[in-house]
């Protein structure tokens, strides 16, 4: 955001996008884009968080966590009864059909492992 301290912005973005709170950042570079009058600052941080332990939730327009089968931004996704997105696993729908979900994206997969388009 305009006027925001670059380090505070990096911390905020990391927290918003991953839920990870960390203060140990190292500045590794700066770039000034003259035409757009934009100043970029690059940071590096190290964390011991296991990426496979990160879970994803989705909140509806009322701020409530969603559960079950959901179509979100043209993706067919599933969230368990606690609201955790199913990634790299299986879930059974309301009709009793078992479905597979991609390990990285969480996309619903067909029998061949290809994403199912919403």
Tab-separated table of C-alpha atoms in Angstrom, residues 68-78 118:
chain	number	residue	atom	x	y	z
A	68	UNK	CA	-18.801	-29.268	2.356
A	69	UNK	CA	-18.579	-28.960	-1.429
A	70	UNK	CA	-17.982	-25.416	-2.682
A	71	UNK	CA	-17.453	-23.757	-6.061
A	72	UNK	CA	-14.988	-20.913	-5.472
A	73	UNK	CA	-13.362	-18.904	-8.268
A	74	UNK	CA	-14.115	-21.649	-10.839
A	75	UNK	CA	-12.646	-24.365	-8.603
A	76	UNK	CA	-14.602	-27.319	-7.212
A	77	UNK	CA	-13.326	-27.616	-3.632
A	78	UNK	CA	-14.264	-29.477	-0.462
A	118	UNK	CA	-16.620	-25.912	-12.395
